[in-house]
């Protein structure tokens, strides 16, 4: 039942992606260390992203950088879910977006065993995507946005929870405490709840799973009433602002999720300069940077596009003509 629900949700998302309009950045961008690239001048490049804070931020970082290089960038961030974003890339509705190595390995390559080493996981995904799907990966970034389960600090302290094994031991003693807030995609993914249940030897009944959108999980979990545990991303700023306790994945069920720009091979072959523009930016991104910028968006309510521009200005990649 759980897998069927997940598939139905994906079908609904594919039918309602809204990939029929694109928008431009609401501000001007000047060159910094990213100089105008003649081969990219006026080239229409549509940048996509999935529908959560980090992805939208990464999408805008790519858009600002490419705009400084002279490309005619179209914004199509906030696509609902990994399958929809990937399909949009494959069929040409978007030209590039940031993907995660673990997501491609498990979801798109249909592998069941993650590769624990970051470089080896990236190399395997890059090779498989090029051979099977004609998708190229630019160099991966230090950003490693892994799935995790979290609870409130108060709940973790009360039951002395530090790891996922601690959580499983608690639920075996008292199954009534195993209420979970999760998004539908995570519930049905092999690199999500299904894989965690297999690795740690537990099962969450459907009645104990409360389904929310990604953004709503954090606030609902912090409220401490609807669920005791929830799905989070380790680089999400709300982990800090809401003081959530992230449980260590001590049996390493969740794969490596290094972020990298993915682009159709034929598009990259036409415009290899994309790598020259985006890879230096990617190399500067870290988990700490993403957490800091995400707090500005989710905690302070800042516009993700502005946050992306300001970071690129700070790092010297671009300039702000209006400053």
PDB file of C-alpha atoms in Angstrom:
ATOM      1  CA  UNK A   1       0.000   0.000   0.000  1.00  0.00           C
ATOM      2  CA  UNK A   2       2.777   2.404   0.933  1.00  0.00           C
ATOM      3  CA  UNK A   3       4.648   1.903  -2.365  1.00  0.00           C
ATOM      4  CA  UNK A   4       1.427   2.297  -4.374  1.00  0.00           C
ATOM      5  CA  UNK A   5       0.644   5.554  -2.614  1.00  0.00           C
ATOM      6  CA  UNK A   6       4.082   6.849  -3.462  1.00  0.00           C
ATOM      7  CA  UNK A   7       3.705   5.939  -7.139  1.00  0.00           C
ATOM      8  CA  UNK A   8       0.294   7.604  -7.327  1.00  0.00           C
ATOM      9  CA  UNK A   9       1.772  10.725  -5.797  1.00  0.00           C
ATOM     10  CA  UNK A  10       4.546  10.773  -8.400  1.00  0.00           C
ATOM     11  CA  UNK A  11       2.008  10.394 -11.209  1.00  0.00           C
ATOM     12  CA  UNK A  12       0.048  13.335  -9.862  1.00  0.00           C
ATOM     13  CA  UNK A  13       3.174  15.457  -9.683  1.00  0.00           C
ATOM     14  CA  UNK A  14       4.232  14.601 -13.202  1.00  0.00           C
ATOM     15  CA  UNK A  15       0.820  15.702 -14.420  1.00  0.00           C
ATOM     16  CA  UNK A  16       0.987  18.960 -12.515  1.00  0.00           C
ATOM     17  CA  UNK A  17       4.567  20.165 -12.651  1.00  0.00           C
ATOM     18  CA  UNK A  18       3.566  23.491 -14.092  1.00  0.00           C
ATOM     19  CA  UNK A  19       6.469  23.384 -16.557  1.00  0.00           C
ATOM     20  CA  UNK A  20       4.755  25.766 -18.937  1.00  0.00           C
ATOM     21  CA  UNK A  21       6.267  29.100 -17.884  1.00  0.00           C
ATOM     22  CA  UNK A  22       9.685  30.416 -16.961  1.00  0.00           C
ATOM     23  CA  UNK A  23      10.763  33.666 -15.396  1.00  0.00           C
ATOM     24  CA  UNK A  24      13.846  35.854 -15.293  1.00  0.00           C
ATOM     25  CA  UNK A  25      15.756  37.074 -12.253  1.00  0.00           C
ATOM     26  CA  UNK A  26      14.154  40.180 -10.708  1.00  0.00           C
ATOM     27  CA  UNK A  27      17.448  42.100 -10.589  1.00  0.00           C
ATOM     28  CA  UNK A  28      20.565  42.857 -12.631  1.00  0.00           C
ATOM     29  CA  UNK A  29      23.865  41.052 -12.126  1.00  0.00           C
ATOM     30  CA  UNK A  30      27.345  42.246 -13.013  1.00  0.00           C
ATOM     31  CA  UNK A  31      30.536  40.274 -13.621  1.00  0.00           C
ATOM     32  CA  UNK A  32      33.061  39.534 -10.906  1.00  0.00           C
ATOM     33  CA  UNK A  33      35.512  36.663 -11.176  1.00  0.00           C
ATOM     34  CA  UNK A  34      32.866  35.209 -13.493  1.00  0.00           C
ATOM     35  CA  UNK A  35      33.481  37.186 -16.676  1.00  0.00           C
ATOM     36  CA  UNK A  36      31.215  37.383 -19.728  1.00  0.00           C
ATOM     37  CA  UNK A  37      31.659  34.270 -21.854  1.00  0.00           C
ATOM     38  CA  UNK A  38      31.195  34.990 -25.573  1.00  0.00           C
ATOM     39  CA  UNK A  39      30.049  31.447 -26.301  1.00  0.00           C
ATOM     40  CA  UNK A  40      27.244  31.811 -23.725  1.00  0.00           C
ATOM     41  CA  UNK A  41      26.144  35.326 -24.670  1.00  0.00           C
ATOM     42  CA  UNK A  42      22.397  35.331 -25.271  1.00  0.00           C
ATOM     43  CA  UNK A  43      22.133  31.541 -24.990  1.00  0.00           C
ATOM     44  CA  UNK A  44      18.799  30.571 -23.464  1.00  0.00           C
ATOM     45  CA  UNK A  45      19.400  28.349 -20.437  1.00  0.00           C
ATOM     46  CA  UNK A  46      16.498  27.158 -18.304  1.00  0.00           C
ATOM     47  CA  UNK A  47      17.486  26.281 -14.750  1.00  0.00           C
ATOM     48  CA  UNK A  48      15.282  24.045 -12.633  1.00  0.00           C
ATOM     49  CA  UNK A  49      15.238  22.834  -9.047  1.00  0.00           C
ATOM     50  CA  UNK A  50      13.188  20.686  -6.751  1.00  0.00           C
ATOM     51  CA  UNK A  51      10.738  22.219  -4.311  1.00  0.00           C
ATOM     52  CA  UNK A  52      12.654  22.677  -1.060  1.00  0.00           C
ATOM     53  CA  UNK A  53      14.795  25.497   0.272  1.00  0.00           C
ATOM     54  CA  UNK A  54      18.271  24.172  -0.476  1.00  0.00           C
ATOM     55  CA  UNK A  55      17.350  23.181  -4.015  1.00  0.00           C
ATOM     56  CA  UNK A  56      15.724  26.508  -4.785  1.00  0.00           C
ATOM     57  CA  UNK A  57      18.774  28.282  -3.370  1.00  0.00           C
ATOM     58  CA  UNK A  58      21.141  26.166  -5.482  1.00  0.00           C
ATOM     59  CA  UNK A  59      19.001  26.835  -8.531  1.00  0.00           C
ATOM     60  CA  UNK A  60      19.281  30.585  -8.027  1.00  0.00           C
ATOM     61  CA  UNK A  61      23.026  30.343  -7.417  1.00  0.00           C
ATOM     62  CA  UNK A  62      23.374  28.734 -10.854  1.00  0.00           C
ATOM     63  CA  UNK A  63      21.061  31.324 -12.401  1.00  0.00           C
ATOM     64  CA  UNK A  64      22.964  34.308 -11.002  1.00  0.00           C
ATOM     65  CA  UNK A  65      26.324  32.844 -12.044  1.00  0.00           C
ATOM     66  CA  UNK A  66      25.154  32.099 -15.588  1.00  0.00           C
ATOM     67  CA  UNK A  67      23.563  35.535 -15.902  1.00  0.00           C
ATOM     68  CA  UNK A  68      26.905  37.122 -15.018  1.00  0.00           C
ATOM     69  CA  UNK A  69      28.462  35.006 -17.774  1.00  0.00           C
ATOM     70  CA  UNK A  70      26.022  36.521 -20.285  1.00  0.00           C
ATOM     71  CA  UNK A  71      23.475  33.737 -20.692  1.00  0.00           C
ATOM     72  CA  UNK A  72      19.764  34.450 -21.109  1.00  0.00           C
ATOM     73  CA  UNK A  73      18.648  32.561 -18.000  1.00  0.00           C
ATOM     74  CA  UNK A  74      15.099  31.346 -17.445  1.00  0.00           C
ATOM     75  CA  UNK A  75      13.996  30.426 -13.916  1.00  0.00           C
ATOM     76  CA  UNK A  76      12.023  27.227 -13.486  1.00  0.00           C
ATOM     77  CA  UNK A  77      12.865  26.398  -9.882  1.00  0.00           C
ATOM     78  CA  UNK A  78      10.447  24.742  -7.435  1.00  0.00           C
ATOM     79  CA  UNK A  79       9.516  21.629  -9.426  1.00  0.00           C
ATOM     80  CA  UNK A  80       7.649  19.144  -7.275  1.00  0.00           C
ATOM     81  CA  UNK A  81       9.800  16.133  -6.479  1.00  0.00           C
ATOM     82  CA  UNK A  82      12.853  14.322  -7.810  1.00  0.00           C
ATOM     83  CA  UNK A  83      11.101  12.296 -10.555  1.00  0.00           C
ATOM     84  CA  UNK A  84       9.484  15.423 -12.009  1.00  0.00           C
ATOM     85  CA  UNK A  85      12.722  17.428 -11.977  1.00  0.00           C
ATOM     86  CA  UNK A  86      14.630  14.589 -13.588  1.00  0.00           C
ATOM     87  CA  UNK A  87      11.988  14.082 -16.261  1.00  0.00           C
ATOM     88  CA  UNK A  88      12.037  17.808 -17.011  1.00  0.00           C
ATOM     89  CA  UNK A  89      15.790  17.574 -17.634  1.00  0.00           C
ATOM     90  CA  UNK A  90      15.580  14.466 -19.778  1.00  0.00           C
ATOM     91  CA  UNK A  91      12.853  15.830 -22.076  1.00  0.00           C
ATOM     92  CA  UNK A  92      14.396  19.292 -22.341  1.00  0.00           C
ATOM     93  CA  UNK A  93      11.911  21.367 -20.336  1.00  0.00           C
ATOM     94  CA  UNK A  94      14.925  22.490 -18.301  1.00  0.00           C
ATOM     95  CA  UNK A  95      18.594  22.459 -19.268  1.00  0.00           C
ATOM     96  CA  UNK A  96      20.198  21.857 -15.892  1.00  0.00           C
ATOM     97  CA  UNK A  97      19.520  21.438 -12.201  1.00  0.00           C
ATOM     98  CA  UNK A  98      21.401  20.313  -9.088  1.00  0.00           C
ATOM     99  CA  UNK A  99      20.956  16.640  -8.229  1.00  0.00           C
ATOM    100  CA  UNK A 100      22.342  14.447  -5.450  1.00  0.00           C
ATOM    101  CA  UNK A 101      24.522  11.424  -6.031  1.00  0.00           C
ATOM    102  CA  UNK A 102      22.540   9.161  -3.725  1.00  0.00           C
ATOM    103  CA  UNK A 103      19.220  10.137  -5.293  1.00  0.00           C
ATOM    104  CA  UNK A 104      20.402   9.247  -8.774  1.00  0.00           C
ATOM    105  CA  UNK A 105      22.040   6.015  -7.627  1.00  0.00           C
ATOM    106  CA  UNK A 106      19.005   4.700  -5.781  1.00  0.00           C
ATOM    107  CA  UNK A 107      16.083   6.251  -7.654  1.00  0.00           C
ATOM    108  CA  UNK A 108      17.230   6.624 -11.238  1.00  0.00           C
ATOM    109  CA  UNK A 109      19.819   3.833 -11.480  1.00  0.00           C
ATOM    110  CA  UNK A 110      17.625   1.543  -9.360  1.00  0.00           C
ATOM    111  CA  UNK A 111      20.535   0.405  -7.215  1.00  0.00           C
ATOM    112  CA  UNK A 112      19.783  -0.980  -3.762  1.00  0.00           C
ATOM    113  CA  UNK A 113      23.213  -0.764  -2.124  1.00  0.00           C
ATOM    114  CA  UNK A 114      24.701   2.719  -1.647  1.00  0.00           C
ATOM    115  CA  UNK A 115      28.435   3.299  -2.047  1.00  0.00           C
ATOM    116  CA  UNK A 116      29.812   4.715   1.229  1.00  0.00           C
ATOM    117  CA  UNK A 117      32.727   6.701  -0.256  1.00  0.00           C
ATOM    118  CA  UNK A 118      31.751  10.123  -1.661  1.00  0.00           C
ATOM    119  CA  UNK A 119      34.097  10.064  -4.657  1.00  0.00           C
ATOM    120  CA  UNK A 120      33.311   6.449  -5.542  1.00  0.00           C
ATOM    121  CA  UNK A 121      29.567   7.144  -5.325  1.00  0.00           C
ATOM    122  CA  UNK A 122      29.934  10.192  -7.575  1.00  0.00           C
ATOM    123  CA  UNK A 123      32.094   8.349 -10.119  1.00  0.00           C
ATOM    124  CA  UNK A 124      29.621   5.465 -10.310  1.00  0.00           C
ATOM    125  CA  UNK A 125      26.640   7.764 -10.776  1.00  0.00           C
ATOM    126  CA  UNK A 126      28.415   9.919 -13.350  1.00  0.00           C
ATOM    127  CA  UNK A 127      29.365   6.884 -15.427  1.00  0.00           C
ATOM    128  CA  UNK A 128      25.932   5.233 -15.196  1.00  0.00           C
ATOM    129  CA  UNK A 129      23.986   8.407 -16.028  1.00  0.00           C
ATOM    130  CA  UNK A 130      26.168   9.159 -19.052  1.00  0.00           C
ATOM    131  CA  UNK A 131      25.834   5.629 -20.418  1.00  0.00           C
ATOM    132  CA  UNK A 132      22.157   5.002 -19.700  1.00  0.00           C
ATOM    133  CA  UNK A 133      20.481   8.395 -19.883  1.00  0.00           C
ATOM    134  CA  UNK A 134      22.759  10.858 -21.629  1.00  0.00           C
ATOM    135  CA  UNK A 135      23.020  12.958 -18.474  1.00  0.00           C
ATOM    136  CA  UNK A 136      26.339  14.605 -17.574  1.00  0.00           C
ATOM    137  CA  UNK A 137      27.473  15.518 -14.072  1.00  0.00           C
ATOM    138  CA  UNK A 138      29.709  18.506 -13.391  1.00  0.00           C
ATOM    139  CA  UNK A 139      32.168  18.160 -10.500  1.00  0.00           C
ATOM    140  CA  UNK A 140      30.405  17.443  -7.219  1.00  0.00           C
ATOM    141  CA  UNK A 141      30.426  19.922  -4.369  1.00  0.00           C
ATOM    142  CA  UNK A 142      31.327  19.388  -0.699  1.00  0.00           C
ATOM    143  CA  UNK A 143      27.617  19.854   0.057  1.00  0.00           C
ATOM    144  CA  UNK A 144      26.353  16.488   1.282  1.00  0.00           C
ATOM    145  CA  UNK A 145      22.667  16.870   2.053  1.00  0.00           C
ATOM    146  CA  UNK A 146      21.800  13.539   3.599  1.00  0.00           C
ATOM    147  CA  UNK A 147      18.446  12.334   4.812  1.00  0.00           C
ATOM    148  CA  UNK A 148      18.082  11.972   8.556  1.00  0.00           C
ATOM    149  CA  UNK A 149      15.457  11.400  11.207  1.00  0.00           C
ATOM    150  CA  UNK A 150      15.113  14.008  13.917  1.00  0.00           C
ATOM    151  CA  UNK A 151      13.096  14.743  17.015  1.00  0.00           C
ATOM    152  CA  UNK A 152      12.797  17.640  19.429  1.00  0.00           C
ATOM    153  CA  UNK A 153      15.684  18.326  21.780  1.00  0.00           C
ATOM    154  CA  UNK A 154      13.352  17.750  24.717  1.00  0.00           C
ATOM    155  CA  UNK A 155      12.215  14.334  23.464  1.00  0.00           C
ATOM    156  CA  UNK A 156      15.782  13.252  22.678  1.00  0.00           C
ATOM    157  CA  UNK A 157      16.982  14.258  26.153  1.00  0.00           C
ATOM    158  CA  UNK A 158      14.030  12.610  27.857  1.00  0.00           C
ATOM    159  CA  UNK A 159      14.642   9.221  26.233  1.00  0.00           C
ATOM    160  CA  UNK A 160      18.425   9.554  25.815  1.00  0.00           C
ATOM    161  CA  UNK A 161      18.297   9.310  22.025  1.00  0.00           C
ATOM    162  CA  UNK A 162      21.468   9.910  20.043  1.00  0.00           C
ATOM    163  CA  UNK A 163      21.331   7.411  17.187  1.00  0.00           C
ATOM    164  CA  UNK A 164      18.730   5.729  15.020  1.00  0.00           C
ATOM    165  CA  UNK A 165      19.520   2.489  16.830  1.00  0.00           C
ATOM    166  CA  UNK A 166      18.501   4.237  20.057  1.00  0.00           C
ATOM    167  CA  UNK A 167      15.219   5.197  18.415  1.00  0.00           C
ATOM    168  CA  UNK A 168      14.537   1.629  17.231  1.00  0.00           C
ATOM    169  CA  UNK A 169      15.261   0.256  20.712  1.00  0.00           C
ATOM    170  CA  UNK A 170      12.792   2.754  22.188  1.00  0.00           C
ATOM    171  CA  UNK A 171      10.079   1.875  19.690  1.00  0.00           C
ATOM    172  CA  UNK A 172      10.444  -1.821  20.414  1.00  0.00           C
ATOM    173  CA  UNK A 173       9.762  -1.030  24.065  1.00  0.00           C
ATOM    174  CA  UNK A 174       6.905   1.366  23.342  1.00  0.00           C
ATOM    175  CA  UNK A 175       5.565   1.295  19.753  1.00  0.00           C
ATOM    176  CA  UNK A 176       3.070   4.046  20.579  1.00  0.00           C
ATOM    177  CA  UNK A 177       5.927   6.564  20.517  1.00  0.00           C
ATOM    178  CA  UNK A 178       6.744   5.837  16.870  1.00  0.00           C
ATOM    179  CA  UNK A 179       4.669   8.547  15.204  1.00  0.00           C
ATOM    180  CA  UNK A 180       6.442   9.933  12.128  1.00  0.00           C
ATOM    181  CA  UNK A 181       6.043  13.080  10.017  1.00  0.00           C
ATOM    182  CA  UNK A 182       7.258  12.408   6.457  1.00  0.00           C
ATOM    183  CA  UNK A 183       6.711  13.438   2.868  1.00  0.00           C
ATOM    184  CA  UNK A 184       5.161  10.909   0.495  1.00  0.00           C
ATOM    185  CA  UNK A 185       8.325  10.570  -1.620  1.00  0.00           C
ATOM    186  CA  UNK A 186      10.504   9.680   1.383  1.00  0.00           C
ATOM    187  CA  UNK A 187       8.022   7.036   2.550  1.00  0.00           C
ATOM    188  CA  UNK A 188       8.247   5.060  -0.691  1.00  0.00           C
ATOM    189  CA  UNK A 189      11.964   5.521  -1.486  1.00  0.00           C
ATOM    190  CA  UNK A 190      14.528   2.767  -1.068  1.00  0.00           C
ATOM    191  CA  UNK A 191      16.960   5.399   0.169  1.00  0.00           C
ATOM    192  CA  UNK A 192      14.273   6.690   2.537  1.00  0.00           C
ATOM    193  CA  UNK A 193      12.008   4.953   5.026  1.00  0.00           C
ATOM    194  CA  UNK A 194      11.914   1.599   3.216  1.00  0.00           C
ATOM    195  CA  UNK A 195      15.694   1.249   3.337  1.00  0.00           C
ATOM    196  CA  UNK A 196      15.895   2.446   6.954  1.00  0.00           C
ATOM    197  CA  UNK A 197      13.318  -0.115   8.058  1.00  0.00           C
ATOM    198  CA  UNK A 198      15.289  -2.894   6.375  1.00  0.00           C
ATOM    199  CA  UNK A 199      18.672  -1.764   7.723  1.00  0.00           C
ATOM    200  CA  UNK A 200      17.540  -1.221  11.309  1.00  0.00           C
ATOM    201  CA  UNK A 201      14.931  -3.976  11.522  1.00  0.00           C
ATOM    202  CA  UNK A 202      11.804  -2.052  12.379  1.00  0.00           C
ATOM    203  CA  UNK A 203       8.487  -1.212  10.766  1.00  0.00           C
ATOM    204  CA  UNK A 204       6.350   1.885  11.008  1.00  0.00           C
ATOM    205  CA  UNK A 205       2.640   1.090  10.561  1.00  0.00           C
ATOM    206  CA  UNK A 206       0.885   3.306   7.995  1.00  0.00           C
ATOM    207  CA  UNK A 207      -1.406   4.602  10.744  1.00  0.00           C
ATOM    208  CA  UNK A 208       1.599   6.122  12.537  1.00  0.00           C
ATOM    209  CA  UNK A 209       2.821   8.058   9.485  1.00  0.00           C
ATOM    210  CA  UNK A 210       1.570  11.604   9.030  1.00  0.00           C
ATOM    211  CA  UNK A 211       2.195  12.919   5.516  1.00  0.00           C
ATOM    212  CA  UNK A 212       3.255  16.523   4.993  1.00  0.00           C
ATOM    213  CA  UNK A 213       5.070  18.616   2.430  1.00  0.00           C
ATOM    214  CA  UNK A 214       8.790  18.988   3.078  1.00  0.00           C
ATOM    215  CA  UNK A 215       8.519  22.494   4.469  1.00  0.00           C
ATOM    216  CA  UNK A 216       5.739  21.706   6.918  1.00  0.00           C
ATOM    217  CA  UNK A 217       7.553  18.795   8.566  1.00  0.00           C
ATOM    218  CA  UNK A 218      10.030  20.925  10.505  1.00  0.00           C
ATOM    219  CA  UNK A 219       7.503  23.207  12.191  1.00  0.00           C
ATOM    220  CA  UNK A 220       5.116  20.318  12.842  1.00  0.00           C
ATOM    221  CA  UNK A 221       7.892  18.248  14.396  1.00  0.00           C
ATOM    222  CA  UNK A 222       9.067  21.171  16.527  1.00  0.00           C
ATOM    223  CA  UNK A 223       5.520  21.592  17.822  1.00  0.00           C
ATOM    224  CA  UNK A 224       5.836  18.197  19.520  1.00  0.00           C
ATOM    225  CA  UNK A 225       2.192  17.195  19.206  1.00  0.00           C
ATOM    226  CA  UNK A 226       1.586  15.543  15.851  1.00  0.00           C
ATOM    227  CA  UNK A 227       4.653  13.305  15.678  1.00  0.00           C
ATOM    228  CA  UNK A 228       7.715  12.381  17.690  1.00  0.00           C
ATOM    229  CA  UNK A 229      10.046  11.846  14.737  1.00  0.00           C
ATOM    230  CA  UNK A 230      10.362  13.415  11.331  1.00  0.00           C
ATOM    231  CA  UNK A 231      12.301  13.330   8.080  1.00  0.00           C
ATOM    232  CA  UNK A 232      14.813  16.158   7.727  1.00  0.00           C
ATOM    233  CA  UNK A 233      17.740  17.156   5.551  1.00  0.00           C
ATOM    234  CA  UNK A 234      21.033  17.544   7.388  1.00  0.00           C
ATOM    235  CA  UNK A 235      21.843  20.860   5.705  1.00  0.00           C
ATOM    236  CA  UNK A 236      18.441  22.477   6.289  1.00  0.00           C
ATOM    237  CA  UNK A 237      18.693  25.668   8.328  1.00  0.00           C
ATOM    238  CA  UNK A 238      15.525  24.845  10.241  1.00  0.00           C
ATOM    239  CA  UNK A 239      17.420  22.116  12.075  1.00  0.00           C
ATOM    240  CA  UNK A 240      19.309  24.955  13.739  1.00  0.00           C
ATOM    241  CA  UNK A 241      16.570  27.553  14.081  1.00  0.00           C
ATOM    242  CA  UNK A 242      14.118  25.061  15.603  1.00  0.00           C
ATOM    243  CA  UNK A 243      16.809  23.297  17.688  1.00  0.00           C
ATOM    244  CA  UNK A 244      15.950  19.833  16.426  1.00  0.00           C
ATOM    245  CA  UNK A 245      17.990  16.818  17.519  1.00  0.00           C
ATOM    246  CA  UNK A 246      19.218  14.904  14.454  1.00  0.00           C
ATOM    247  CA  UNK A 247      19.688  11.188  15.097  1.00  0.00           C
ATOM    248  CA  UNK A 248      22.988   9.744  13.931  1.00  0.00           C
ATOM    249  CA  UNK A 249      22.605   7.201  11.140  1.00  0.00           C
ATOM    250  CA  UNK A 250      24.908   4.759  12.926  1.00  0.00           C
ATOM    251  CA  UNK A 251      24.254   1.890  10.485  1.00  0.00           C
ATOM    252  CA  UNK A 252      24.627   4.193   7.472  1.00  0.00           C
ATOM    253  CA  UNK A 253      21.387   3.385   5.726  1.00  0.00           C
ATOM    254  CA  UNK A 254      21.189   6.756   4.000  1.00  0.00           C
ATOM    255  CA  UNK A 255      23.512   7.124   0.986  1.00  0.00           C
ATOM    256  CA  UNK A 256      25.919   9.949   0.220  1.00  0.00           C
ATOM    257  CA  UNK A 257      24.093  12.905  -1.281  1.00  0.00           C
ATOM    258  CA  UNK A 258      26.724  15.218  -2.696  1.00  0.00           C
ATOM    259  CA  UNK A 259      25.161  17.945  -4.798  1.00  0.00           C
ATOM    260  CA  UNK A 260      26.277  18.544  -8.371  1.00  0.00           C
ATOM    261  CA  UNK A 261      24.911  20.247 -11.454  1.00  0.00           C
ATOM    262  CA  UNK A 262      23.388  17.788 -13.904  1.00  0.00           C
ATOM    263  CA  UNK A 263      22.893  18.663 -17.562  1.00  0.00           C
ATOM    264  CA  UNK A 264      22.021  16.766 -20.712  1.00  0.00           C
ATOM    265  CA  UNK A 265      25.207  15.555 -22.374  1.00  0.00           C
ATOM    266  CA  UNK A 266      24.267  17.024 -25.737  1.00  0.00           C
ATOM    267  CA  UNK A 267      23.689  20.438 -24.150  1.00  0.00           C
ATOM    268  CA  UNK A 268      27.031  20.337 -22.331  1.00  0.00           C
ATOM    269  CA  UNK A 269      28.754  19.259 -25.556  1.00  0.00           C
ATOM    270  CA  UNK A 270      27.356  22.396 -27.212  1.00  0.00           C
ATOM    271  CA  UNK A 271      28.279  24.646 -24.299  1.00  0.00           C
ATOM    272  CA  UNK A 272      31.235  23.149 -22.413  1.00  0.00           C
ATOM    273  CA  UNK A 273      31.811  26.610 -20.910  1.00  0.00           C
ATOM    274  CA  UNK A 274      29.017  25.807 -18.431  1.00  0.00           C
ATOM    275  CA  UNK A 275      31.546  23.804 -16.441  1.00  0.00           C
ATOM    276  CA  UNK A 276      34.015  26.709 -16.391  1.00  0.00           C
ATOM    277  CA  UNK A 277      31.341  28.967 -14.903  1.00  0.00           C
ATOM    278  CA  UNK A 278      29.644  26.629 -12.440  1.00  0.00           C
ATOM    279  CA  UNK A 279      32.353  24.287 -11.122  1.00  0.00           C
ATOM    280  CA  UNK A 280      34.336  26.984  -9.242  1.00  0.00           C
ATOM    281  CA  UNK A 281      31.082  28.062  -7.594  1.00  0.00           C
ATOM    282  CA  UNK A 282      30.242  24.478  -6.681  1.00  0.00           C
ATOM    283  CA  UNK A 283      33.660  24.002  -5.086  1.00  0.00           C
ATOM    284  CA  UNK A 284      33.004  26.912  -2.696  1.00  0.00           C
ATOM    285  CA  UNK A 285      29.767  25.476  -1.358  1.00  0.00           C
ATOM    286  CA  UNK A 286      29.857  23.536   1.911  1.00  0.00           C
ATOM    287  CA  UNK A 287      27.315  22.221   4.390  1.00  0.00           C
ATOM    288  CA  UNK A 288      28.121  25.166   6.658  1.00  0.00           C
ATOM    289  CA  UNK A 289      27.480  27.666   3.852  1.00  0.00           C
ATOM    290  CA  UNK A 290      24.183  26.029   2.926  1.00  0.00           C
ATOM    291  CA  UNK A 291      23.058  25.990   6.574  1.00  0.00           C
ATOM    292  CA  UNK A 292      23.901  29.657   6.991  1.00  0.00           C
ATOM    293  CA  UNK A 293      22.114  30.688   3.805  1.00  0.00           C
ATOM    294  CA  UNK A 294      19.118  28.466   4.542  1.00  0.00           C
ATOM    295  CA  UNK A 295      18.682  30.153   7.923  1.00  0.00           C
ATOM    296  CA  UNK A 296      18.437  33.492   6.120  1.00  0.00           C
ATOM    297  CA  UNK A 297      15.660  32.087   3.946  1.00  0.00           C
ATOM    298  CA  UNK A 298      13.677  29.957   6.398  1.00  0.00           C
ATOM    299  CA  UNK A 299      14.508  31.840   9.579  1.00  0.00           C
ATOM    300  CA  UNK A 300      14.616  35.452   8.380  1.00  0.00           C
ATOM    301  CA  UNK A 301      12.256  35.178   5.426  1.00  0.00           C
ATOM    302  CA  UNK A 302      14.788  36.437   2.869  1.00  0.00           C
ATOM    303  CA  UNK A 303      14.210  35.956  -0.869  1.00  0.00           C
ATOM    304  CA  UNK A 304      16.238  32.900  -2.048  1.00  0.00           C
ATOM    305  CA  UNK A 305      17.295  34.707  -5.233  1.00  0.00           C
ATOM    306  CA  UNK A 306      18.646  37.645  -3.228  1.00  0.00           C
ATOM    307  CA  UNK A 307      20.402  35.309  -0.782  1.00  0.00           C
ATOM    308  CA  UNK A 308      22.040  33.508  -3.711  1.00  0.00           C
ATOM    309  CA  UNK A 309      23.170  36.792  -5.300  1.00  0.00           C
ATOM    310  CA  UNK A 310      24.506  38.208  -2.042  1.00  0.00           C
ATOM    311  CA  UNK A 311      26.597  35.096  -1.380  1.00  0.00           C
ATOM    312  CA  UNK A 312      28.041  35.167  -4.889  1.00  0.00           C
ATOM    313  CA  UNK A 313      28.853  38.865  -4.430  1.00  0.00           C
ATOM    314  CA  UNK A 314      30.518  38.129  -1.088  1.00  0.00           C
ATOM    315  CA  UNK A 315      32.668  35.445  -2.699  1.00  0.00           C
ATOM    316  CA  UNK A 316      33.607  37.760  -5.557  1.00  0.00           C
ATOM    317  CA  UNK A 317      31.975  35.696  -8.308  1.00  0.00           C
ATOM    318  CA  UNK A 318      29.550  38.470  -9.357  1.00  0.00           C
ATOM    319  CA  UNK A 319      28.824  42.112  -8.595  1.00  0.00           C
ATOM    320  CA  UNK A 320      25.617  43.913  -7.712  1.00  0.00           C
ATOM    321  CA  UNK A 321      25.212  46.914 -10.051  1.00  0.00           C
ATOM    322  CA  UNK A 322      22.628  48.520  -7.775  1.00  0.00           C
ATOM    323  CA  UNK A 323      24.879  48.467  -4.683  1.00  0.00           C
TER     324      UNK A 323
END
